[in-house]
Structure formats: C-alpha cells, structure tokens
CSV table of C-alpha atoms and ligand atoms in Angstrom, one decimal:
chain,number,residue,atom,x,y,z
A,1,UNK,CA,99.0,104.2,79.9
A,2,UNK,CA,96.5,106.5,81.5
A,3,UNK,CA,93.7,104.3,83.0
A,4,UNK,CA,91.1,105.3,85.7
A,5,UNK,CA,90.3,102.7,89.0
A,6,UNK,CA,87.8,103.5,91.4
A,7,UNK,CA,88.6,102.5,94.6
A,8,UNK,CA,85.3,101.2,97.1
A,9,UNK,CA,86.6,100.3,100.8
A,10,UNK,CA,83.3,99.3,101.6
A,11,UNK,CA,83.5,98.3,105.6
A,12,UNK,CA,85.3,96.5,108.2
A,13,UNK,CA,88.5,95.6,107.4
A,14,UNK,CA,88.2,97.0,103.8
A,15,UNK,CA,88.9,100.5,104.0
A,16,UNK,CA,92.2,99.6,106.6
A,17,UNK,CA,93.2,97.3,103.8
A,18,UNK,CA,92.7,99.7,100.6
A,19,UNK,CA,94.2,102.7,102.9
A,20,UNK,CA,97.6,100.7,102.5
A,21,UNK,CA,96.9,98.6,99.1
A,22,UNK,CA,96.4,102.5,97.5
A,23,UNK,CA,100.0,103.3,98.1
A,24,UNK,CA,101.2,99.9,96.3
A,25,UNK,CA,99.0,101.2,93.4
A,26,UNK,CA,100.6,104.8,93.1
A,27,UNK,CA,104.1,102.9,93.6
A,28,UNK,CA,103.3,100.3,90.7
A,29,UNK,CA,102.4,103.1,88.7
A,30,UNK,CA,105.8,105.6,89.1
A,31,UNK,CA,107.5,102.7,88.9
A,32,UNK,CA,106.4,101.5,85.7
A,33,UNK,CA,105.6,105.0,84.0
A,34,UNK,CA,101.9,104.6,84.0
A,35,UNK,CA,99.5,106.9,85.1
A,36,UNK,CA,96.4,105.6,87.3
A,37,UNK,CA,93.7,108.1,88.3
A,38,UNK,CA,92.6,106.8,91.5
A,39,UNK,CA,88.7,108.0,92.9
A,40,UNK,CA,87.0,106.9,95.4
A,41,UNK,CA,83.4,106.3,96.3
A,42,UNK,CA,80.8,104.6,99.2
A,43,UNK,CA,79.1,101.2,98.7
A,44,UNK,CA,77.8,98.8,101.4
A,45,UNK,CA,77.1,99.6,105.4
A,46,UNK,CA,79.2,103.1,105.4
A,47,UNK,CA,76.5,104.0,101.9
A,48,UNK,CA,73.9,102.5,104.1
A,49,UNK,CA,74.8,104.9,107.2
A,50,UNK,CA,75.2,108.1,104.8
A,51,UNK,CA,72.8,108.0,101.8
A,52,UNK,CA,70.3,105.8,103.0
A,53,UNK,CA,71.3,102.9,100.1
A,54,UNK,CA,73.8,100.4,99.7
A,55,UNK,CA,74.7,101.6,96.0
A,56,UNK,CA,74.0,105.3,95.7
A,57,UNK,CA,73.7,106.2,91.8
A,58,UNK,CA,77.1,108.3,92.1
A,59,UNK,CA,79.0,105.2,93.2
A,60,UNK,CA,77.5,103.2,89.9
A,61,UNK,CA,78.1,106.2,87.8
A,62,UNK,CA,81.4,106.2,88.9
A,63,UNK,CA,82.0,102.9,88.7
A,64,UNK,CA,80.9,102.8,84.7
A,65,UNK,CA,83.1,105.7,84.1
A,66,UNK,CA,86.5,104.1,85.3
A,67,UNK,CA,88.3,101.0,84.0
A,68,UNK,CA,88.4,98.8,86.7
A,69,UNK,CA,87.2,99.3,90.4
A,70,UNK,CA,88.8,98.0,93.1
A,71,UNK,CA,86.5,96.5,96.2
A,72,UNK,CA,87.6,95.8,99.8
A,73,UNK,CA,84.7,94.0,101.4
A,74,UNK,CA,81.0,94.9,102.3
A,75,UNK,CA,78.9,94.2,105.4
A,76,UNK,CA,78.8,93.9,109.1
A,77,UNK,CA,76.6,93.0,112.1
A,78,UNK,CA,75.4,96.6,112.7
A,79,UNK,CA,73.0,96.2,109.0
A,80,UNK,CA,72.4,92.3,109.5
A,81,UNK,CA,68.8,93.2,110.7
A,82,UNK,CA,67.9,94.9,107.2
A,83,UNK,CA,65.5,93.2,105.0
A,84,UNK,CA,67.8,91.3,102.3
A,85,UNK,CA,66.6,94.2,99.7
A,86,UNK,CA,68.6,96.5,102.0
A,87,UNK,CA,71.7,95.0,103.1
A,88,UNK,CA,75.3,96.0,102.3
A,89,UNK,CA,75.6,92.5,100.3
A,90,UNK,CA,72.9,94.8,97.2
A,91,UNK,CA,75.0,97.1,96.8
A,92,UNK,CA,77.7,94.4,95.6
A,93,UNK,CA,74.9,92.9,94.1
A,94,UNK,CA,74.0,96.0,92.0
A,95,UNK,CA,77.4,97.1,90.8
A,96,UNK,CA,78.0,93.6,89.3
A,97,UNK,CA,74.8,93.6,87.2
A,98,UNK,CA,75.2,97.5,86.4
A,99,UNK,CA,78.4,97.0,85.3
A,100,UNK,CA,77.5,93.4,83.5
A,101,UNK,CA,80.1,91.4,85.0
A,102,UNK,CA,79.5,88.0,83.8
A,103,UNK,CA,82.9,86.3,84.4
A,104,UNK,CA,84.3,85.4,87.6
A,105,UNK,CA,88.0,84.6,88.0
A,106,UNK,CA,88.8,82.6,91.2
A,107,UNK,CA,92.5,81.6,91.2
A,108,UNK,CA,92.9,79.0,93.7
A,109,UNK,CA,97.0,79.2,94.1
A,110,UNK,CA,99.0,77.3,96.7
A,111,UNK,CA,101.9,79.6,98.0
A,112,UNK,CA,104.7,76.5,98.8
A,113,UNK,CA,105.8,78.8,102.2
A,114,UNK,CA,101.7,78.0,102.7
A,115,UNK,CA,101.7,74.4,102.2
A,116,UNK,CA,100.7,73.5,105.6
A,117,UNK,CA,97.5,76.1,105.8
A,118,UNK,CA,95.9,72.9,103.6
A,119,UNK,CA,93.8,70.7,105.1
A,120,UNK,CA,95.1,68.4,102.1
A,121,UNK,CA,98.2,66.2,102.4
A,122,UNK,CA,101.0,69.0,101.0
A,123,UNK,CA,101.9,66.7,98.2
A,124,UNK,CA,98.5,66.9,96.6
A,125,UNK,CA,98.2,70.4,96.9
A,126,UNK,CA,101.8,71.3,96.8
A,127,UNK,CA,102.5,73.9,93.5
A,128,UNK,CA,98.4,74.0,93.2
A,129,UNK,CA,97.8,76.7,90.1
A,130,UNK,CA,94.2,76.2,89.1
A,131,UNK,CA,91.7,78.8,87.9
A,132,UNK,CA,87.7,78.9,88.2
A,133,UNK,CA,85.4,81.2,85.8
A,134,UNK,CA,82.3,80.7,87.2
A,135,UNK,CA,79.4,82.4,85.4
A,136,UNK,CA,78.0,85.2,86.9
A,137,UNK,CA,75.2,86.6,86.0
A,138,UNK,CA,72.8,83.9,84.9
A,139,UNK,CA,71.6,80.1,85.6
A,140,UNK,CA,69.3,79.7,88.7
A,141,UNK,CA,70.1,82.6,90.9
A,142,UNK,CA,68.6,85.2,88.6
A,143,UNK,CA,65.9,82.6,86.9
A,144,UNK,CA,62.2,83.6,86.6
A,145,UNK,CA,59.7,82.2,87.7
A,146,UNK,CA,60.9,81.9,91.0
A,147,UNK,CA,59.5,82.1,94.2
A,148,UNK,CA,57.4,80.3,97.5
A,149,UNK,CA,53.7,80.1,96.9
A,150,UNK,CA,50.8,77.7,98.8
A,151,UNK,CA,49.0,75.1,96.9
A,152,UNK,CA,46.6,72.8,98.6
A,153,UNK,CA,47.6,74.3,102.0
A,154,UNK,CA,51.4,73.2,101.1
A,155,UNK,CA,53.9,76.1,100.8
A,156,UNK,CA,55.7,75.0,97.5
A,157,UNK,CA,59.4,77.0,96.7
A,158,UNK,CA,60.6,76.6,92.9
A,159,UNK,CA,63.5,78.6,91.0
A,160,UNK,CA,64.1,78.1,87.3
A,161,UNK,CA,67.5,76.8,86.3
A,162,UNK,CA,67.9,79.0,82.9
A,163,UNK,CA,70.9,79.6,80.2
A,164,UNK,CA,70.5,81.2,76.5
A,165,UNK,CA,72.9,79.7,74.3
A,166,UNK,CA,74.7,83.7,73.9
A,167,UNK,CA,75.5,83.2,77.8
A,168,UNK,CA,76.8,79.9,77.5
A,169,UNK,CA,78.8,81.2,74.5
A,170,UNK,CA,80.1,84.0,76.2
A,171,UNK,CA,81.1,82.7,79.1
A,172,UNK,CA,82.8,80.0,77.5
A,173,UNK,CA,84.8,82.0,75.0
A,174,UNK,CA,85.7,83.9,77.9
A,175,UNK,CA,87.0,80.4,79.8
A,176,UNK,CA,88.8,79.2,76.2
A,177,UNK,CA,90.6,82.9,76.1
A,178,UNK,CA,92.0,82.3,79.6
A,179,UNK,CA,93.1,78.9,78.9
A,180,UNK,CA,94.8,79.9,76.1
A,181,UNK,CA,97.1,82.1,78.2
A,182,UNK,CA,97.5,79.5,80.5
A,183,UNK,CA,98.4,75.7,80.3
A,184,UNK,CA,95.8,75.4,77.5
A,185,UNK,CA,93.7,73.1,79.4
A,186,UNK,CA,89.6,73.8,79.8
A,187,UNK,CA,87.3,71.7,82.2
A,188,UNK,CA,83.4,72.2,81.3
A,189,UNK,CA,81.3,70.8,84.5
A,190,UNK,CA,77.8,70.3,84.1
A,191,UNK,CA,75.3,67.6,85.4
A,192,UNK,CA,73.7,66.8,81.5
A,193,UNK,CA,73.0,63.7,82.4
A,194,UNK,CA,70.3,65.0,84.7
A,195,UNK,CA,69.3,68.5,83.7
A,196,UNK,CA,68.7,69.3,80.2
A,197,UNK,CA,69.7,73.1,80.8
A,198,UNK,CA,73.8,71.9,81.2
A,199,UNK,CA,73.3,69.4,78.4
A,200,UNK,CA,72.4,72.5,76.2
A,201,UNK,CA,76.0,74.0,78.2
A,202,UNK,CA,77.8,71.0,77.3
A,203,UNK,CA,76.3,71.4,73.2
A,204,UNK,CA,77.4,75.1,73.5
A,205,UNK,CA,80.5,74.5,74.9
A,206,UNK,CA,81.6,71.6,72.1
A,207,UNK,CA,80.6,74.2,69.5
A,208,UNK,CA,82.8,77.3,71.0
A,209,UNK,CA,85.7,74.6,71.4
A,210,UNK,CA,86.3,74.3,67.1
A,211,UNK,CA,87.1,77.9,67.6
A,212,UNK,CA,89.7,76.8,70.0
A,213,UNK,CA,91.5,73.7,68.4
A,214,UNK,CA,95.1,74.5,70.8
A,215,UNK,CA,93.0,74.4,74.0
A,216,UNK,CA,92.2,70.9,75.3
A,217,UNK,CA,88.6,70.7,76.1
A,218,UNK,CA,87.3,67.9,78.9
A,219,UNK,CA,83.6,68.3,80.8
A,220,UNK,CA,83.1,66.5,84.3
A,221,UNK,CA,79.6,66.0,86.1
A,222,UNK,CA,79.7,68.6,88.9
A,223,UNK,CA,79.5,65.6,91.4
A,224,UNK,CA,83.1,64.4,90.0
A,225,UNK,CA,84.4,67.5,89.5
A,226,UNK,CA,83.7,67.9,93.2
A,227,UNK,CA,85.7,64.8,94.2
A,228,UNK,CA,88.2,65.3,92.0
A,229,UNK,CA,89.2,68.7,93.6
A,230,UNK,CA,89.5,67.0,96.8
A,231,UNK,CA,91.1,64.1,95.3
A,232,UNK,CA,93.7,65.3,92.8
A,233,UNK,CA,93.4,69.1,92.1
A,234,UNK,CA,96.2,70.0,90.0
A,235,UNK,CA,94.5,67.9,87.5
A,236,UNK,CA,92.9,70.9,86.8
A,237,UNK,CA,93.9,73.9,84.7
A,238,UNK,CA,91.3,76.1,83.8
A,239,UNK,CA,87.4,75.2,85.4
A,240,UNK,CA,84.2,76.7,83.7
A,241,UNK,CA,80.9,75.9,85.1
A,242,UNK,CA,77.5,77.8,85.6
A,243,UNK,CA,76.8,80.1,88.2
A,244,UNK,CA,75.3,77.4,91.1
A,245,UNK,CA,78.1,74.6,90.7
A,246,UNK,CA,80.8,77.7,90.0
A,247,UNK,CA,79.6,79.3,93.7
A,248,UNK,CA,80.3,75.8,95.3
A,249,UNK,CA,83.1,74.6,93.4
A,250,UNK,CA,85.3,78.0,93.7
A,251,UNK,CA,84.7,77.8,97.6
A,252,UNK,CA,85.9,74.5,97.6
A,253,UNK,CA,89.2,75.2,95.5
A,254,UNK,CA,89.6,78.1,97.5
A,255,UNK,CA,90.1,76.0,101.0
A,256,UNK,CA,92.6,73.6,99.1
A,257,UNK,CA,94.8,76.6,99.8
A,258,UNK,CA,93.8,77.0,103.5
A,259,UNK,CA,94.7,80.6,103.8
A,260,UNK,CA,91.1,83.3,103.3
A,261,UNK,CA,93.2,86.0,103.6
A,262,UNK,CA,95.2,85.2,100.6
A,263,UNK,CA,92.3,84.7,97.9
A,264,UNK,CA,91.7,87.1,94.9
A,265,UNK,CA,88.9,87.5,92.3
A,266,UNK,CA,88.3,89.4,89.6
A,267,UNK,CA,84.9,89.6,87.4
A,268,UNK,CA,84.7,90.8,84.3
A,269,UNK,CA,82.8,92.3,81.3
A,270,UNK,CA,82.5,91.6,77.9
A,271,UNK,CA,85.1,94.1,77.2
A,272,UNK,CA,88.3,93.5,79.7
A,273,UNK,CA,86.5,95.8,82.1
A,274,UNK,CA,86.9,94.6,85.9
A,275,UNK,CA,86.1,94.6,89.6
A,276,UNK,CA,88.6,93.3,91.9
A,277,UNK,CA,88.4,92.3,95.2
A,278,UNK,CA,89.6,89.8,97.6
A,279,UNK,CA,87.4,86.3,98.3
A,280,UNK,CA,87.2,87.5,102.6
A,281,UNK,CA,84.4,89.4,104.2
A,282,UNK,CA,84.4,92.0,106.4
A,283,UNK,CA,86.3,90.4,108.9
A,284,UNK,CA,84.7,92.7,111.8
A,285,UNK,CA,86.0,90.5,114.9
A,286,UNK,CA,89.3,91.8,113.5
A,287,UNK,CA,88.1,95.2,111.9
A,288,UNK,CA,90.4,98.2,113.1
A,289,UNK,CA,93.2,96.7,114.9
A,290,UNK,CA,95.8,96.3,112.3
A,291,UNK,CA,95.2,92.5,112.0
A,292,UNK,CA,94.0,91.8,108.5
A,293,UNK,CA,96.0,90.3,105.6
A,294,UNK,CA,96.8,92.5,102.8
A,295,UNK,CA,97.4,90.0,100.3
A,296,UNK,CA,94.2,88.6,99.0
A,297,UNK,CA,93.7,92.5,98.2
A,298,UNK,CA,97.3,92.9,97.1
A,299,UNK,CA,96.6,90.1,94.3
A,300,UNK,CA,93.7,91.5,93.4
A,301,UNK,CA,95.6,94.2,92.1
A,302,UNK,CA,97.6,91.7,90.4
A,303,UNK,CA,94.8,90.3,88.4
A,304,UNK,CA,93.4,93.8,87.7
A,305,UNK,CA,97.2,94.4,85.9
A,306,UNK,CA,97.1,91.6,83.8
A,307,UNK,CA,93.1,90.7,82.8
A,308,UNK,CA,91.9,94.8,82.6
A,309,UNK,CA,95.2,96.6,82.1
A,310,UNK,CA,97.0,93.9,80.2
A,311,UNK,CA,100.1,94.0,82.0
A,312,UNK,CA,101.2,91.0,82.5
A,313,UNK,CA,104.6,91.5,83.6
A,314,UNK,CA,103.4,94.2,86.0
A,315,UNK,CA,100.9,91.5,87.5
A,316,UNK,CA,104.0,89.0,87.9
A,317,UNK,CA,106.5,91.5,89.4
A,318,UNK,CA,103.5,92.2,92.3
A,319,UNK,CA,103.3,88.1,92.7
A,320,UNK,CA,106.9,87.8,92.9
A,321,UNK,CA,106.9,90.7,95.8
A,322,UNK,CA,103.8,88.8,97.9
A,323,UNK,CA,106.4,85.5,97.3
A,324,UNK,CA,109.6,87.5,98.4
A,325,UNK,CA,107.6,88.6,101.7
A,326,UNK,CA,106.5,84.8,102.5
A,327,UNK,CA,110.5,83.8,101.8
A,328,UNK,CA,111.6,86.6,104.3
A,329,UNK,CA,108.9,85.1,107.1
A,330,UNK,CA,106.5,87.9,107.1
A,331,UNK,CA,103.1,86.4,108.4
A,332,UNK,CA,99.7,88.1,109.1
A,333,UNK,CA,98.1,86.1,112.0
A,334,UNK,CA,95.7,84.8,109.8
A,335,UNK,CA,98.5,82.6,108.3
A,336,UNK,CA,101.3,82.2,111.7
A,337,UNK,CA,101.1,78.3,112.4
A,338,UNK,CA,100.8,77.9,116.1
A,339,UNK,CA,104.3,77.2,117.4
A,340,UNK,CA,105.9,77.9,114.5
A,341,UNK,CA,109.3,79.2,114.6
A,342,UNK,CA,111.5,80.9,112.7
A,343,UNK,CA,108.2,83.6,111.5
A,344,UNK,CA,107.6,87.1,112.3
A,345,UNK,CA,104.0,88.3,112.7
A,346,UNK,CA,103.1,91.7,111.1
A,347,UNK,CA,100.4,94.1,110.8
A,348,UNK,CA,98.2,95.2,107.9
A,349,UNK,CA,100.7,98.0,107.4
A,350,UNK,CA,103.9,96.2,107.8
A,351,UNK,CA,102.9,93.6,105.3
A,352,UNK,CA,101.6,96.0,102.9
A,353,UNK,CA,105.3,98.1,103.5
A,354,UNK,CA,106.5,94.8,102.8
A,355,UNK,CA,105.5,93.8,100.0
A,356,UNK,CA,105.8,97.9,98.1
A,357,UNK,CA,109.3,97.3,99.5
A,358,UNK,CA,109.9,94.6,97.9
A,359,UNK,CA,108.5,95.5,94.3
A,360,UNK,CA,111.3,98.3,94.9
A,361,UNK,CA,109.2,100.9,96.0
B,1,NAD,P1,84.8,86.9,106.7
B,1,NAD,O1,85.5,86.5,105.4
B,1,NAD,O2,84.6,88.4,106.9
B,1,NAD,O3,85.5,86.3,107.9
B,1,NAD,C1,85.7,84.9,108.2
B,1,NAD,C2,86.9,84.7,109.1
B,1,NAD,O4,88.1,84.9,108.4
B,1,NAD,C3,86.9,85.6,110.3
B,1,NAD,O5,87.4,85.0,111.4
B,1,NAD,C4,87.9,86.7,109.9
B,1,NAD,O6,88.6,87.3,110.9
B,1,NAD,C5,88.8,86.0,109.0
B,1,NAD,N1,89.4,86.8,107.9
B,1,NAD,C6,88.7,87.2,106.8
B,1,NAD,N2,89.5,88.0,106.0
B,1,NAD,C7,90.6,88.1,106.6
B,1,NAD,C8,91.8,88.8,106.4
B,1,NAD,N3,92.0,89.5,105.2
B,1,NAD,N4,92.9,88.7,107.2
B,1,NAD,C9,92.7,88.0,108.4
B,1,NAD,N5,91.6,87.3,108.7
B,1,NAD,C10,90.6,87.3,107.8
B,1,NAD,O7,83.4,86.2,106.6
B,1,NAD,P2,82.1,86.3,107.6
B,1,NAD,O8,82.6,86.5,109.0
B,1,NAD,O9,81.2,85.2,107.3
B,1,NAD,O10,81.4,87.7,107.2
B,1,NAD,C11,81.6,88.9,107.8
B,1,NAD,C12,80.8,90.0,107.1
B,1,NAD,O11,81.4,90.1,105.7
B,1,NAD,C13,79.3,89.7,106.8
B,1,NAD,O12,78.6,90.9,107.0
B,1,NAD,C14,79.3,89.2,105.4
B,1,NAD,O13,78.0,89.4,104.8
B,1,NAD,C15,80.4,90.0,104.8
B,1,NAD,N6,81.0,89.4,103.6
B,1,NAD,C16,81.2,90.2,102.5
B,1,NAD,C17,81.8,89.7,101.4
B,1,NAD,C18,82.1,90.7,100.3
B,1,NAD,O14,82.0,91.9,100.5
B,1,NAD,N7,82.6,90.2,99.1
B,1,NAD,C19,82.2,88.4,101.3
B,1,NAD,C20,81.9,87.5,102.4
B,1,NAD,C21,81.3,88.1,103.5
C-alpha cells in the first residue's frame, strides 16, 4: 500500500506531539510493508505568524491531494485578540469544509488501568466502548438565515436549524456502516417531538435503516440520550445525532473516560478520506516542556489505519501497544493519580518510545 498523509502540527503542544507520533508512523509502516509518504504543511497560529492566514491555499491543496491528514491541535493566547474570521480555530474550520468532512468519529473508550480518571462510579463506566458520529457539516451551525438584527429597538439573534434529506441520508448510512463493523447497534437522537427538522431525521433515518436489516436501530430524544450517558453508558453502541446535540453529547461521552489526553477523532468524507486528530487543544500552559500525552494523537493514528487505510489489524496492533504501555505503569501527568503508587511518570518522548517499543519497533 502506497498511501500519502499530510501531517499539520498546528501549535502548542501539537508539533512536540507529531515530532514523536511521525516516528510511530514510519515504524508502523516498515513494519508492516507499507509505504506512507509523509508531507507536511502550516495551519493555525504558526500559518497565522508566516503567511498572514490560518489556512494558506498550499496547506488545502495539500491537504486534497493526500489520503488522510493528520492534525495536532490549533490555537493559543498570542492570536486570541483576532476577530473570529481570523483566528487559528478558521483554519480548522476551512480544511474540514474544503475537504467535505461530514462525519465525525468520537470513540469514547474507557482504558480499565484508567478506570479511576471517571468521575463515574468504575462499574458504570468500567469496559466503556461507545462511538459518536456526529454530523458535521450541516444543521444549525452553518444554517442561513442567521444572524442579530434590531426590531422595534430590541436586538433580536436567530439561526436556522436546517437538514436536506441527502445529509440526513448520508450521515446515517455512514453511522449504519460503522455499526455494522461493530456490535451492530445504532442510536438515532433527535428532539421530533419538538422540532420538526429531527422528525424529518428520525423519517430519514427509518428509511436508510431497511437497508440495514442486521443493525438494530433505536432513536432517543437528545434530553434522554443525555441522561442516559450519565446514567448507563454502555447501553450504547454506536450514537448518530446532528451536528448541535452531536457537539454536546460527544463532550459528554468523552469525560465518562476522564482522561483529555487520551481522546481521538477522526472526520471523514464521502469516500474513506480522513483527518485525524486528537479531542485536546493546544495545551499552551504545558506547551514545550515535554509534558503532553501522546496517546490521544497516537489513536488517532489508529483510527486513520482502520476507517481511511482499512487496516484493521494494523489499527488493533497500535491499541494493543497504548494498552501494553498502561499495563507496564507508564503515565503522562495528565493521567498520574495523586499518591498513586506503583506508576512511573514520563515525558511526551518516553511515552511515545514506549508505545513504538512496544508495537516492536
Ligand atoms: P486544551 O485542550 O488545550 O487544554 C485543557 C487542559 O487540558 C489544559 O490544562 C491542558 O494542559 C490539558 N491538556 C490538553 N491536552 C493535553 C495533553 N495531550 N496532555 C496533557 N494535558 C493536556 O483546551 P483549552 O485550554 O481550552 O484551549 C487551549 C487552546 O487550544 C485554545 O486556543 C483553543 O482555542 C485551542 N483548541 C484547539 C482545538 C483543536 O485544534 N482541535 C481544540 C480545543 C481547543
């Protein structure tokens, strides 16, 4: 296999991170006979500082012409006073509309060496394996008309909650496809008893599921759904929602696993084409001094073998070296208990060592 990733490090802790992750990459690849071109290119503050944009037209370019892209994070106080049109945050803004990335994966997986991180009693959460797609590039964030305008001397804000029935469809079939290679079990959430644009999701959604008579289809309001992921969250197999409940619910999954710095996401295009990058920021109080976890980036990579590459086994070999690191006590600080004993703290480069060492690098 002969496939091309761009690589963005973006700022503050990314380009630390992705320095280290790289190697995992070119190890991964000798190791398993493939052959990844790796290029880089400038998005966020650092594109900010040198071209004068967020997302210079090389870096989109770029980013079309390889497979998958691999992100570290974007941002930082030293752009925060740009107007929002400006900030780092467009240029991750712009690459997932240029590169129509409509799916977004958000595995919310409980590590059992990471049960306590939880703010959950460890026997809900305990062996947690769930997995939000959240639709992207739709709904009420990108809705028109939308915007603040004075009536009457009374400012007045509206947005317009919008799907067309080929994004519902898409997304959905999308969801279903997922399921399938999982535990064959697809929540739809919605709030159709209230808004008539998720009653048309729910309609959609029934009529994608006779296409998919082995997965088990369910829908929840968002308002359950919401309890329910507090409540009893392995209940849950695969999650599809819009892009407004889908940015909610995926934060609050993620937290039922405690740990920031161990979150992946991938999102996707119609076509298996992805960009991966971990949940976190930029991290800039711990920017630079060798602090950062590794592993949300590190399973990133993970995702990017099995949903772009389609190597599954690949993809599980890299999980199974992030596990054998968490058995040998190998923590980042971001995930050392207080007082714990028994655990060794390590750096952004020991971990990452780690983790090549133990896929056999
Ligand atoms: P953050 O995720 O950068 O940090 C939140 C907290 O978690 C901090 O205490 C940080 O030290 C810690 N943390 C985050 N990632 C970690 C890691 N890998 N290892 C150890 N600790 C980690 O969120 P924030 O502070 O709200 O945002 C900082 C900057 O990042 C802002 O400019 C924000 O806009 C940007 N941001 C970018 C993205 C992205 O590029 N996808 C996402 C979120 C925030």
């Amino acid at each position: 296999m002969n496939r091309k990733i761009l690589v963005i490090p973006g700022d503050g802790i990314g380009p630390e991170i992705l320095d280290h992750v790289v190697r995992l990459i070119e190890v991964v690849a000798s190791k398993e006979g493939h052959t990844f071109e790796l290029a880089d290119a400038l998005a966020g503050g650092v594109a900010i500082d040198a071209e004068g944009t967020p997302l210079p037209a090389q870096t989109l370019a770029k980013a079309k012409a390889a497979d998958a892209v691999l992100l570290g994070a974007v941002g930082g106080p030293k752009w925060d006073h740009l107007p929002v049109d400006q900030k780092p945050e467009r240029g991750l803004l712009g690459l997932r509309s240029g590169l129509e990335l409509f799916a977004n994966l958000r595995p919310a997986i409980l590590f059992s060496q990471l049960a306590d991180a939880s703010s959950l009693k460890s026997e809900i959460v305990a062996g947690l394996d769930i997995l939000i797609v959240r639709e992207l590039t739709g709904g009420i964030y990108f809705g028109e008309p939308r915007g603040v305008e004075v009536i009457a001397n009374e400012r007045r804000g509206f947005n317009t909650y919008v799907y067309t029935e080929h994004e519902i469809r898409r997304i959905a079939r999308a969801a279903f496809d997922l399921a399938r290679k999982r535990n064959r079990r697809l929540c739809s959430v919605d709030k159709a008893n209230v808004l008539e644009v998720t009653q048309l999701w729910r309609d959609v959604v029934n009529e994608v599921a006779e296409e998919y008579s082995d997965v088990e289809l369910t829908h929840q309001l968002v308002d359950n759904a919401a309890m329910q992921l507090v409540r009893a969250p392995k209940q849950f197999d695969v999650i599809v929602t819009g892009n407004l409940f889908g940015d909610i619910l995926s934060d609050v999954a993620a937290m039922l696993t405690g740990s920031l710095g161990m979150l992946p996401s991938a999102s996707l295009d119609a076509h298996g084409k992805g960009m991966y990058e971990p949940v976190h920021g930029t991290a800039p109080d711990i920017a630079g001094q060798d602090l950062a976890n590794p592993l949300a980036t590190i399973l990133s990579v993970a995702m990017m073998m099995r949903y772009t590459f389609d190597l599954p086994e690949v993809a599980a070999r890299i999980e199974a070296a992030v596990e054998a690191v968490l058995d040998q006590g190998l923590r980042t600080r971001d995930i050392l208990p207080e007082g714990s004993t028994g655990l060794q703290q390590v750096g952004t480069a020991a971990m990452t060592q780690a983790v090549i060492d133990a896929y056999g690098g």
